[in-house]
Coordinates of C-alpha atoms in Angstrom, one line a residue:
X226 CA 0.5 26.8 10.0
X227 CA 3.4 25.4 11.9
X228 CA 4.4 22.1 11.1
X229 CA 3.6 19.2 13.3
X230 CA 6.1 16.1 14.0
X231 CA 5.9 13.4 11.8
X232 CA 5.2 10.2 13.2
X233 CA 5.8 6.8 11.6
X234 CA 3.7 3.7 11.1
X235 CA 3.4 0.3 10.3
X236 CA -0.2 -1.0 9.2
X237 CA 0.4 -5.1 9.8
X238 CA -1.5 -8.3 10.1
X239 CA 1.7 -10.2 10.1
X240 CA 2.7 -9.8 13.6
X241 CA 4.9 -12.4 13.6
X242 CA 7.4 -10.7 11.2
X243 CA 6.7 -7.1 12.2
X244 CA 9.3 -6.6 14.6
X245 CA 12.2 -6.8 12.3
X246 CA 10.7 -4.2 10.2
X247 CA 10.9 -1.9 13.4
X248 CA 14.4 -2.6 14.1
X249 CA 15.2 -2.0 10.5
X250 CA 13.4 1.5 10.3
X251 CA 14.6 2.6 13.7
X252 CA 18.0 2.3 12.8
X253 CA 17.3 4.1 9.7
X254 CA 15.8 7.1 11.5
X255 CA 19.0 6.9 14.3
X256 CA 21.9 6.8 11.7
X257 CA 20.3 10.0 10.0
X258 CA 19.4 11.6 13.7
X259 CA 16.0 11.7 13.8
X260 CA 13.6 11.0 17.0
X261 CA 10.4 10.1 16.1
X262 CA 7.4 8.3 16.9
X263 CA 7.0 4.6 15.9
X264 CA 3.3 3.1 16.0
X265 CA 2.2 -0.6 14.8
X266 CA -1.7 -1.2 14.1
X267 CA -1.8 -4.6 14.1
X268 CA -5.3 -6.7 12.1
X269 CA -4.4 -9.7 14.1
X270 CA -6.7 -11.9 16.1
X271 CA -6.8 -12.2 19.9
X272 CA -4.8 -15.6 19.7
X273 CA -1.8 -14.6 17.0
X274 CA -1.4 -11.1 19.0
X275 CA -1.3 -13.4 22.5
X276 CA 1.7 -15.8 20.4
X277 CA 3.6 -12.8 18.8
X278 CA 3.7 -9.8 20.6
X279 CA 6.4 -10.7 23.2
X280 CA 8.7 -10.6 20.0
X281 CA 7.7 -6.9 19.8
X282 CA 9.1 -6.5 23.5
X283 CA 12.5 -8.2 22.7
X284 CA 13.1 -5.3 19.6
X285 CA 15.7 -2.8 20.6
X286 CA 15.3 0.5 19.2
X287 CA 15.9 3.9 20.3
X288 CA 12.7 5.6 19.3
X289 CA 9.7 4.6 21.4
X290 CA 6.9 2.3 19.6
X291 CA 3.4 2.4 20.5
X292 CA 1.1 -0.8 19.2
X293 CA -2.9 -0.3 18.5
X294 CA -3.5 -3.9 18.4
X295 CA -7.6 -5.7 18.4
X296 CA -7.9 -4.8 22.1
X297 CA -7.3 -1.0 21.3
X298 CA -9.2 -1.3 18.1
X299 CA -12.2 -2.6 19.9
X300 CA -12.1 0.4 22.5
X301 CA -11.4 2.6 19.6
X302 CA -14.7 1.7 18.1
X303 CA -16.3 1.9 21.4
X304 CA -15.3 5.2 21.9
X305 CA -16.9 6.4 18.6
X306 CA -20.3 4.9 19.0
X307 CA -20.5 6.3 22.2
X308 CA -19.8 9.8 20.8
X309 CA -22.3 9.3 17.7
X310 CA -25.3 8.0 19.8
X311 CA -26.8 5.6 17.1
X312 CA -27.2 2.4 17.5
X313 CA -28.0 2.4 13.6
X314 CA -24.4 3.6 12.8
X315 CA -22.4 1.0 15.0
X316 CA -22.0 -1.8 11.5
X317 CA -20.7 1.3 9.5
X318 CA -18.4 2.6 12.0
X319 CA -17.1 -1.2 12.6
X320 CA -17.1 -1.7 8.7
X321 CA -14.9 1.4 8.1
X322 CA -12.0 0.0 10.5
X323 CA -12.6 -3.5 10.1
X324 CA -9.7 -6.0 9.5
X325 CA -8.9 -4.9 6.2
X326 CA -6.7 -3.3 3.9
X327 CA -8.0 0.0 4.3
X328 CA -9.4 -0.5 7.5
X329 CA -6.6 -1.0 9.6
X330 CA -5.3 2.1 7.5
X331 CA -8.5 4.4 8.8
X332 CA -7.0 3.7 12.0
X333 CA -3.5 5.4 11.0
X334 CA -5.5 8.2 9.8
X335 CA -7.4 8.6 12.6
X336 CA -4.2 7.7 15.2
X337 CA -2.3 10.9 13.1
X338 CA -4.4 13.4 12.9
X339 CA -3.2 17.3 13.1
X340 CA 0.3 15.2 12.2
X341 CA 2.0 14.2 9.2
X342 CA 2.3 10.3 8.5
X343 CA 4.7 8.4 7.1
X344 CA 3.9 4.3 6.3
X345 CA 5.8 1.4 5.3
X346 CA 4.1 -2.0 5.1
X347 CA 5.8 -4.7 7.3
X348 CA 7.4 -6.4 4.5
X349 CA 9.5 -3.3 2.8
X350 CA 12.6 -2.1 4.3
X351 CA 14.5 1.4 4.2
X352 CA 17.2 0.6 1.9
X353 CA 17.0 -0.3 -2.4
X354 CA 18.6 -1.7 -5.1
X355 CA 20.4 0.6 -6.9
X356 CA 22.2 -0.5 -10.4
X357 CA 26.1 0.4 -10.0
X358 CA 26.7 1.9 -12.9
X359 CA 23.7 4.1 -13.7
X360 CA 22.7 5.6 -16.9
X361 CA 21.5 9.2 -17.5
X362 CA 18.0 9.9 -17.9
X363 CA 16.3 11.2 -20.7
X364 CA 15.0 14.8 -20.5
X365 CA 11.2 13.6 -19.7
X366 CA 12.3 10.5 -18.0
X367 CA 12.1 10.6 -13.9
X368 CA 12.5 7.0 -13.7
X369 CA 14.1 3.6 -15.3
X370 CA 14.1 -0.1 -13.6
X371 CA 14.4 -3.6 -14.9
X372 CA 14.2 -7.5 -13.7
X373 CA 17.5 -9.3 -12.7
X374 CA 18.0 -12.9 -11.7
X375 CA 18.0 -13.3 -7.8
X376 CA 21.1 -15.1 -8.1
X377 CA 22.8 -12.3 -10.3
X378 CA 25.8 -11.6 -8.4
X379 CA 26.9 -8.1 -8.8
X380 CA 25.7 -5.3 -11.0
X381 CA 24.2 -3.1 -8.2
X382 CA 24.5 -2.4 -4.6
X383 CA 22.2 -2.2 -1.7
X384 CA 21.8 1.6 -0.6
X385 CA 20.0 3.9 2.2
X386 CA 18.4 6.5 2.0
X387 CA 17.1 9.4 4.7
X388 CA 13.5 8.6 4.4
X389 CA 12.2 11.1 6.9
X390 CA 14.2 14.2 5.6
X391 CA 13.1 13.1 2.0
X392 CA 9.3 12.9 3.1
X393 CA 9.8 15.9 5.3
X394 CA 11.2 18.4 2.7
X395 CA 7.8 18.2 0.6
X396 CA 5.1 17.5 2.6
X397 CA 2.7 19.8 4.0
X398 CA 4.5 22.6 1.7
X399 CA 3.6 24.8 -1.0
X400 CA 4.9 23.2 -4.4
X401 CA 6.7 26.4 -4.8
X402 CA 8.7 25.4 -1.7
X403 CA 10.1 21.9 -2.4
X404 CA 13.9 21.6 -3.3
X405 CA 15.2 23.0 -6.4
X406 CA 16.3 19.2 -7.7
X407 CA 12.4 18.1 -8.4
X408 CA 10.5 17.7 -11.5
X409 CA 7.5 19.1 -12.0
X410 CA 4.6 17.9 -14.6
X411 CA 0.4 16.7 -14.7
X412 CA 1.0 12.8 -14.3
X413 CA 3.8 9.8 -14.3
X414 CA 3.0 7.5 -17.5
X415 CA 4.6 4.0 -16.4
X416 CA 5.5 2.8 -20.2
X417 CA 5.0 -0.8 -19.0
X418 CA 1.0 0.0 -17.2
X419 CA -2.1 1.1 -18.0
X420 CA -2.5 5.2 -16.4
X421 CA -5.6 5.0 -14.3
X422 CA -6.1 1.0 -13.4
X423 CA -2.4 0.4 -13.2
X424 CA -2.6 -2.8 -14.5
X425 CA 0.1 -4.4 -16.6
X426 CA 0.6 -4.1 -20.3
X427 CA 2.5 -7.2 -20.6
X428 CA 5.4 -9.2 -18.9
X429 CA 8.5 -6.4 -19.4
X430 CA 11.6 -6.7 -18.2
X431 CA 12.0 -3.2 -18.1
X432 CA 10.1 -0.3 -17.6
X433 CA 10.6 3.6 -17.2
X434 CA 8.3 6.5 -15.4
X435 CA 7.9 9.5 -18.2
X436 CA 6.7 13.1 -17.1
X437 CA 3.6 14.3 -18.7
X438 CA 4.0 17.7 -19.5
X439 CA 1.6 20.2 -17.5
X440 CA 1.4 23.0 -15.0
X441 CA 1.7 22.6 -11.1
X442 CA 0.6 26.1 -9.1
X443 CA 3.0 27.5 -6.6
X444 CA 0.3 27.8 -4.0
X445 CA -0.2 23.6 -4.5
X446 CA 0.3 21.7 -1.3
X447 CA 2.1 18.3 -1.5
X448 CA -0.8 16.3 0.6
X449 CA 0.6 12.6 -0.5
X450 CA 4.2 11.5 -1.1
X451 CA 6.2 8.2 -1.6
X452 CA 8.9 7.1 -2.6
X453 CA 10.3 4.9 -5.6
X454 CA 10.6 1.3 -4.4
X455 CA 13.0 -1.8 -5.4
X456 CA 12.8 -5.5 -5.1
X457 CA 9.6 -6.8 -6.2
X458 CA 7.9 -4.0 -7.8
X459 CA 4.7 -2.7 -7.9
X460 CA 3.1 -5.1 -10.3
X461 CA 0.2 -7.4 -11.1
X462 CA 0.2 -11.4 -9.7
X463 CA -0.5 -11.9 -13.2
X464 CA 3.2 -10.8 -13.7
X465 CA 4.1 -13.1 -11.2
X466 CA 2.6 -15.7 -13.2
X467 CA 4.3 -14.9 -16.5
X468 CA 7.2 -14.5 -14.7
X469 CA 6.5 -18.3 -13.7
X470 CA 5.5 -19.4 -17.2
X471 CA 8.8 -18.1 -18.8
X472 CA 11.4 -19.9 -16.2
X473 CA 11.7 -23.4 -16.5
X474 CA 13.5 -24.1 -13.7
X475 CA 10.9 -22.5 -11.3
X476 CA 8.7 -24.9 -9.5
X477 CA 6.4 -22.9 -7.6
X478 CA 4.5 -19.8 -8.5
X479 CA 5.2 -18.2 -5.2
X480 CA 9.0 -18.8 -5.4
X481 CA 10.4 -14.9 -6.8
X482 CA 13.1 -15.2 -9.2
X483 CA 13.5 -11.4 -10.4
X484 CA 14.1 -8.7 -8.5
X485 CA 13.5 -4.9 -9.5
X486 CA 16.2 -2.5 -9.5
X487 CA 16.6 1.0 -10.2
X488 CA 19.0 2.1 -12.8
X489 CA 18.5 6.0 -12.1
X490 CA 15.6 8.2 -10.5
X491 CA 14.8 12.0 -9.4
X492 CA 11.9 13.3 -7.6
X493 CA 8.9 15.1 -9.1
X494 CA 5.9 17.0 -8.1
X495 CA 2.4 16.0 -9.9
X496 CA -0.8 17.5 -10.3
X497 CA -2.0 13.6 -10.5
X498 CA -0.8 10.7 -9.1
X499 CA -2.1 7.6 -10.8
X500 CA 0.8 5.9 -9.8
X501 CA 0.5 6.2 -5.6
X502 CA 1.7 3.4 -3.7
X503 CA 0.6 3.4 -0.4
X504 CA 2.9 0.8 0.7
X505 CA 6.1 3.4 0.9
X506 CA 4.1 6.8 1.3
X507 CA 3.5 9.9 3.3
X508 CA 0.6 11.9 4.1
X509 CA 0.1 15.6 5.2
X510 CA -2.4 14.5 8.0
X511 CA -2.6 17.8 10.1
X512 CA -6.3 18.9 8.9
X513 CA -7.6 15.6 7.6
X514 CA -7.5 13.2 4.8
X515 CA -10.3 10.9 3.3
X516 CA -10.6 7.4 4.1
X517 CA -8.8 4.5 2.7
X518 CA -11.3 2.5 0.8
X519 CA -12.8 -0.3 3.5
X520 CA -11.7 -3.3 1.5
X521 CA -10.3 -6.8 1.7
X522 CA -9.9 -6.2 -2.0
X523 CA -6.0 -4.4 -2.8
X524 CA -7.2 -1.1 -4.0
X525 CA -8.0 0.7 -0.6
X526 CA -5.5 3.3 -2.0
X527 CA -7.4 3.8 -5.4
X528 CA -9.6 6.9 -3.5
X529 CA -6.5 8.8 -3.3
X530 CA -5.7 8.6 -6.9
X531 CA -8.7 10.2 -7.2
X532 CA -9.1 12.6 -4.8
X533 CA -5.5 14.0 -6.1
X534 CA -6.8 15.6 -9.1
X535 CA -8.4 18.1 -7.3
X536 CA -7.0 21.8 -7.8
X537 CA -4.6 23.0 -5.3
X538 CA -3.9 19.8 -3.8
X539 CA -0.8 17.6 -5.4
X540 CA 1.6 14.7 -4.8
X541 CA 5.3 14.2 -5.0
X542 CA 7.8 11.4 -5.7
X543 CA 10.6 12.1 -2.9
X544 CA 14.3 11.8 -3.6
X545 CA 14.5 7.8 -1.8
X546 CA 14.0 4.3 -2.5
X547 CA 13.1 1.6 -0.5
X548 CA 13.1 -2.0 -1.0
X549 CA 10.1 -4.7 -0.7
X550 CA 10.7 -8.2 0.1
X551 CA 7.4 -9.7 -0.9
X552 CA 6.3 -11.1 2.4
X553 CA 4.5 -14.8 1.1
X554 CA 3.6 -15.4 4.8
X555 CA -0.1 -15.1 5.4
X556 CA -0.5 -13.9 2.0
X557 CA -3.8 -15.1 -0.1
X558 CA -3.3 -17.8 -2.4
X559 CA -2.2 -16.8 -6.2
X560 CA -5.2 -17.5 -8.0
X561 CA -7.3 -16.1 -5.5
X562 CA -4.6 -12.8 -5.7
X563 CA -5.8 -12.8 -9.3
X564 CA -9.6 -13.3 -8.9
X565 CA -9.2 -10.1 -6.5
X566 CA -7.7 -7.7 -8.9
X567 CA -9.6 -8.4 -11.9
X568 CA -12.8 -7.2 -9.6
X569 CA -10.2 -4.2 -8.2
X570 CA -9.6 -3.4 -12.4
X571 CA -13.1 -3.3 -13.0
X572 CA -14.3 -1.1 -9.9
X573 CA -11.8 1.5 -10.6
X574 CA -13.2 1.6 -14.1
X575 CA -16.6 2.4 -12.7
X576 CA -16.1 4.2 -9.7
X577 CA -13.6 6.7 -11.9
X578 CA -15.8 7.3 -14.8
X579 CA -18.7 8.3 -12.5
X580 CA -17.0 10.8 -9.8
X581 CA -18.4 14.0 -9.5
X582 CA -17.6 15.8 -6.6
X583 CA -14.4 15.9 -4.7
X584 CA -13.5 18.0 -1.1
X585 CA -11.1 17.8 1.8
X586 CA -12.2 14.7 3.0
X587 CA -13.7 12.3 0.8
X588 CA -15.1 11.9 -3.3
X589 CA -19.0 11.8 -4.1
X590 CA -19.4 8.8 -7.4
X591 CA -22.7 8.0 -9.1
X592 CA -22.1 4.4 -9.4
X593 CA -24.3 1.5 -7.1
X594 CA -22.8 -1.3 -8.4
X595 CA -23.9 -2.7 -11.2
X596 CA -21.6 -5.6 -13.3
X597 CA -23.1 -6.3 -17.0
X598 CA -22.4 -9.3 -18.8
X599 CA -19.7 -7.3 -20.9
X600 CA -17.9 -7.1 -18.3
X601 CA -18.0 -10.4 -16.9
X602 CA -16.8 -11.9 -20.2
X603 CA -14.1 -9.9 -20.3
X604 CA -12.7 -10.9 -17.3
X605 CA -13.3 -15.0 -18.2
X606 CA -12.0 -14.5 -21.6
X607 CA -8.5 -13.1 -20.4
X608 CA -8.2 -15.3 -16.9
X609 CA -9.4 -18.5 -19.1
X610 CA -6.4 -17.9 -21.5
X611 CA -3.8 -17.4 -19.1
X612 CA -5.8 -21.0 -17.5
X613 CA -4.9 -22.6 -20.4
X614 CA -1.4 -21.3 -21.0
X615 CA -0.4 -22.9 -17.1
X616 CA -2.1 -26.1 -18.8
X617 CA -0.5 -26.3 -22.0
X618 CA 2.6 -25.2 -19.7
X619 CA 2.1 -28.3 -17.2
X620 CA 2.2 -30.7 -20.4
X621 CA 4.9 -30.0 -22.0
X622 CA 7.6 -29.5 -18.7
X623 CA 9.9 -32.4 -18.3
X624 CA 10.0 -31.5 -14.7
X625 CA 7.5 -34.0 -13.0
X626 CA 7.5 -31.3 -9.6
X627 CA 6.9 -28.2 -11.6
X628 CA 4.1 -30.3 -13.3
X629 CA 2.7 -31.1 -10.6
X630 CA 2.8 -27.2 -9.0
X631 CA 1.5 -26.2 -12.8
X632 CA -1.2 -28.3 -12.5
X633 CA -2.4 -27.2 -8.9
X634 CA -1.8 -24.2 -9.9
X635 CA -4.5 -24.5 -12.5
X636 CA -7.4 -26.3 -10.9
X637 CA -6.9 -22.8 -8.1
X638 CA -8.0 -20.8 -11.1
X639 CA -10.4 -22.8 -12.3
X640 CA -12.0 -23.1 -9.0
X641 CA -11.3 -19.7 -7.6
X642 CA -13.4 -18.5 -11.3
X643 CA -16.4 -20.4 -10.7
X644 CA -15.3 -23.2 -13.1
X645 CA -15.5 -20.7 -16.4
X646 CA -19.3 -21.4 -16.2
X647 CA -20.4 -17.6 -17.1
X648 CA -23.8 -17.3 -15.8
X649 CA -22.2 -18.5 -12.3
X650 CA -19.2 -16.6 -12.3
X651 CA -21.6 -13.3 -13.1
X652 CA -23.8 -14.1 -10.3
X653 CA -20.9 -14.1 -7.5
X654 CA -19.4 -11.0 -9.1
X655 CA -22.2 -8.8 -9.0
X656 CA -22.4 -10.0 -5.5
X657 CA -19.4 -9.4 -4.3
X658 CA -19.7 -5.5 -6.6
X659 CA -22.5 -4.6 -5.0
X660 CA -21.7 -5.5 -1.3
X661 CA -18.4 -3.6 -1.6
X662 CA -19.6 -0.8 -3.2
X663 CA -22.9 0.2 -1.0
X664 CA -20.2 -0.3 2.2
X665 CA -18.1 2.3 0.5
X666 CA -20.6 4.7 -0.2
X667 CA -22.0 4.7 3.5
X668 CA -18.2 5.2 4.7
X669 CA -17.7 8.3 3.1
X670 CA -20.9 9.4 4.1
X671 CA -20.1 9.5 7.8
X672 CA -16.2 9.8 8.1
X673 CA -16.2 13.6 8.0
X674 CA -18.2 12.9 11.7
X675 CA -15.4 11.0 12.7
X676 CA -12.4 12.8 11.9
X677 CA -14.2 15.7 14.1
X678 CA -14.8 13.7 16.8
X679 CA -11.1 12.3 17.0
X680 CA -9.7 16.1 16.2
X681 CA -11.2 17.2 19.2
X682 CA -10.4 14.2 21.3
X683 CA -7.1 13.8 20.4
X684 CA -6.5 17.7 21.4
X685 CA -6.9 16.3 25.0
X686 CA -6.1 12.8 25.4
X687 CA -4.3 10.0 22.9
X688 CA -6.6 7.6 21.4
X689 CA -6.2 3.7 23.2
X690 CA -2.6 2.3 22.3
X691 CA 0.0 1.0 24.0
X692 CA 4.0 2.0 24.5
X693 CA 6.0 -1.3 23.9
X694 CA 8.2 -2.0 27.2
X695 CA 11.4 -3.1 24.4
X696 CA 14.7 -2.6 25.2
X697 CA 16.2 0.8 24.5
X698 CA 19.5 0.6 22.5
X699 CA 22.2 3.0 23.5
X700 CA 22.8 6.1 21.3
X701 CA 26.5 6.8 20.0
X702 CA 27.6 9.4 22.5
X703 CA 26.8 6.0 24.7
X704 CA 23.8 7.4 27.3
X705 CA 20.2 5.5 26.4
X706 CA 17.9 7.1 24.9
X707 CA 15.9 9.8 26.8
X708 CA 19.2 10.5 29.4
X709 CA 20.1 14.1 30.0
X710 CA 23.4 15.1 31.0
X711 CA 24.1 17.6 33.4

């Protein structure tokens, strides 16, 4: 099969900020002379996309950018239902793409099909922070970071990489095909995270990626990719808060301190990819893919660490960086941050342990949703003592405005956790459990549907978006871009 163009997104409900991230990537994508397609799907409401889209028109870029905003979300859904006929379908199909997480990223899915994707969240940016002397790596070692100060001056250098050629040299291919220079190996072990929840060990200020030994087949094709990422790394908010903790000179929780940089890195092909990061990866879209996990909860992208362990199907670490900036604007409070992935931690547990079947576009797991009182007390036991640390922290600062922010700080938790009280705190959880998973099992139930639909439709007309009248930036050999010479 001949491969298709790759086209580039930008999943967003910050519109307000999103158009600097266009101008960043476009340039990228120019300096290493590639043309390609730029499309924003915006979660924002009627009135912020009515304030912030003229900033959209005022970007200059020389690739053209397309926006799927609410108005061509809502036509989107209407054009589905009218396919499918059922009135009784209409609250699944609008729960699948709803504001979300992993709705708005259904609608990248479904925007790219027959293509290949590549997706960056509006708060990273195509460049990294690379350590200026680096080390060698050890012989299983693909990776090694650590935590500087924000104010270190020197020690490593800001540096860009060709994203598209990186992301375009693996996927859609046979493993046998990618570039000589990659690894290849069953799994990444983060020393500093648990493998299949990806939650934190501990507060480390360093950390390195170590290959697990294991056969990839030459007729495997790279379906997911990403690349390594600097600034604030890919880590829990209780991090954040430890991070917090051990600085006395920080006064809020949301201020960051540390930045992540890279001290050395190569790219590797896995059979499993417990480590994907959706916020800096690529997809080989051209036949399908199964959905993001419909979710205001941050683990939409759990599904694919899953459906990767499949035979013949595998994912790749590509030979770039990029850089997040941590985006605070819009952003859900800490303690509520926290509260969300200690429900995240536990579904994975359940919905992992009970998988049992797995196909081209979707998984099949046994588990309705059930939360015992194990589990609840687990979560209080560990949240209460952190609670108690930002207490015991709050009395013995000297610094009346960090006190004051510690304090705060703490009554979020203990309100955001039901007060401790465990029989309340149970109650909500199984609530919330049980909502989320019944919605997920109902999406991946009628998804395969949709993806036909659209692969048919989009053989004959583009789904609703819109091409963004921006300026277009001249080229070097100084024509715009899209002037032929005679």
């Amino acid at each position: 099969m001949r491969q298709k163009e790759t086209v580039f997104v930008i999943p967003t409900h910050r519109l307000r900020d999103v158009a600097q991230t266009v101008e960043k990537y476009d340039e990228n994508f120019w300096a290493n002379g590639h043309a390609t397609k730029i499309m924003i799907f915006d979660d924002s409401s009627i009135a912020n996309y009515e304030k912030y889209y003229p900033l959209l028109e005022q970007t200059k870029t020389v690739n053209d950018v397309f926006y799927v905003g609410p108005q061509e979300k809502e036509k989107f859904i209407t054009f589905l239902n009218d396919r499918l006929r059922d009135k009784k379908l209409e609250s699944l199909v609008k729960n699948l793409f709803r504001p979300s997480y992993g709705g708005n990223r259904n609608f990248t899915l479904m925007y790219t099909l027959g293509h290949l994707m590549v997706s960056a969240d509006d708060d990273m940016r195509p460049d990294a922070l690379i350590e200026t002397s680096p080390e060698s790596l050890s012989p299983d070692e693909i990776c090694r970071g650590k935590l500087i100060k924000s104010h270190q001056e020197g020690g490593y250098i800001h540096k860009s990489f060709d994203l598209l050629t990186a992301f375009n040299d693996v996927l859609g291919k046979k493993a046998s095909h990618v570039p000589e220079n990659y690894e290849a190996g069953e799994y990444l072990l983060d020393t500093a995270m648990d493998l299949e929840t990806n939650t934190t060990k501990g507060y480390f200020t360093e950390n390195s990626l170590l290959l697990q030994k294991g056969r990839v087949l030459n007729n495997s094709i790279v379906k997911i990719a990403q690349t390594f990422r600097t600034g604030t790394n890919d880590i829990d908010t209780l991090d954040f808060v430890h991070m917090y903790l051990n600085d006395e000179n920080q006064i809020s929780p949301y201020d960051l301190n540390d930045y992540y940089i890279l001290t050395n890195f190569r790219p590797v092909v896995t059979n499993k990819n417990w480590r994907m990061d959706c916020g800096v990866a690529g997809y080989d879209n051209q036949l399908g893919l199964p959905p993001f996990f419909p979710t205001r909860l941050r683990f939409e992208d759990y599904i694919y660490r899953l459906w990767i362990q499949q035979e013949g199907v595998v994912a790749a670490h590509v030979d770039a960086v990029q850089n997040h900036i941590r985006n605070n604007y819009m952003r859900n409070p800490l303690a509520s941050e926290i509260f969300n992935e200690e429900i995240c931690s536990l579904l994975k547990k359940k919905i992992k342990s009970s998988v049992y079947h797995i196909d081209d576009l979707g998984i099949k797991f046994d588990y309705s949703g059930e939360v015992t009182l194990l589990d609840s007390e687990e979560i209080l036991a560990k949240i209460s003592s952190i609670h108690e640390q930002v207490v015991q922290a709050a009395l013995s600062t000297q610094n009346e405005e960090r006190r004051q922010s510690l304090q705060l700080f703490a009554n979020n938790l203990s309100r955001v956790f039901y007060g401790f009280e465990p029989d309340f705190f149970q109650q909500n959880v199984s609530r919330i459990v049980d909502d989320v998973i019944s919605q997920f099992h109902a999406s991946l139930e009628i998804w395969p549907t949709l993806v036909e639909i659209c692969y048919l439709h989009k053989d004959k007309k583009d789904l609703p978006q819109v091409r963004v009248k921006n300026k277009k930036v001249k080229s070097k050999n100084g024509f715009k871009a899209g002037e032929i010479v005679a």
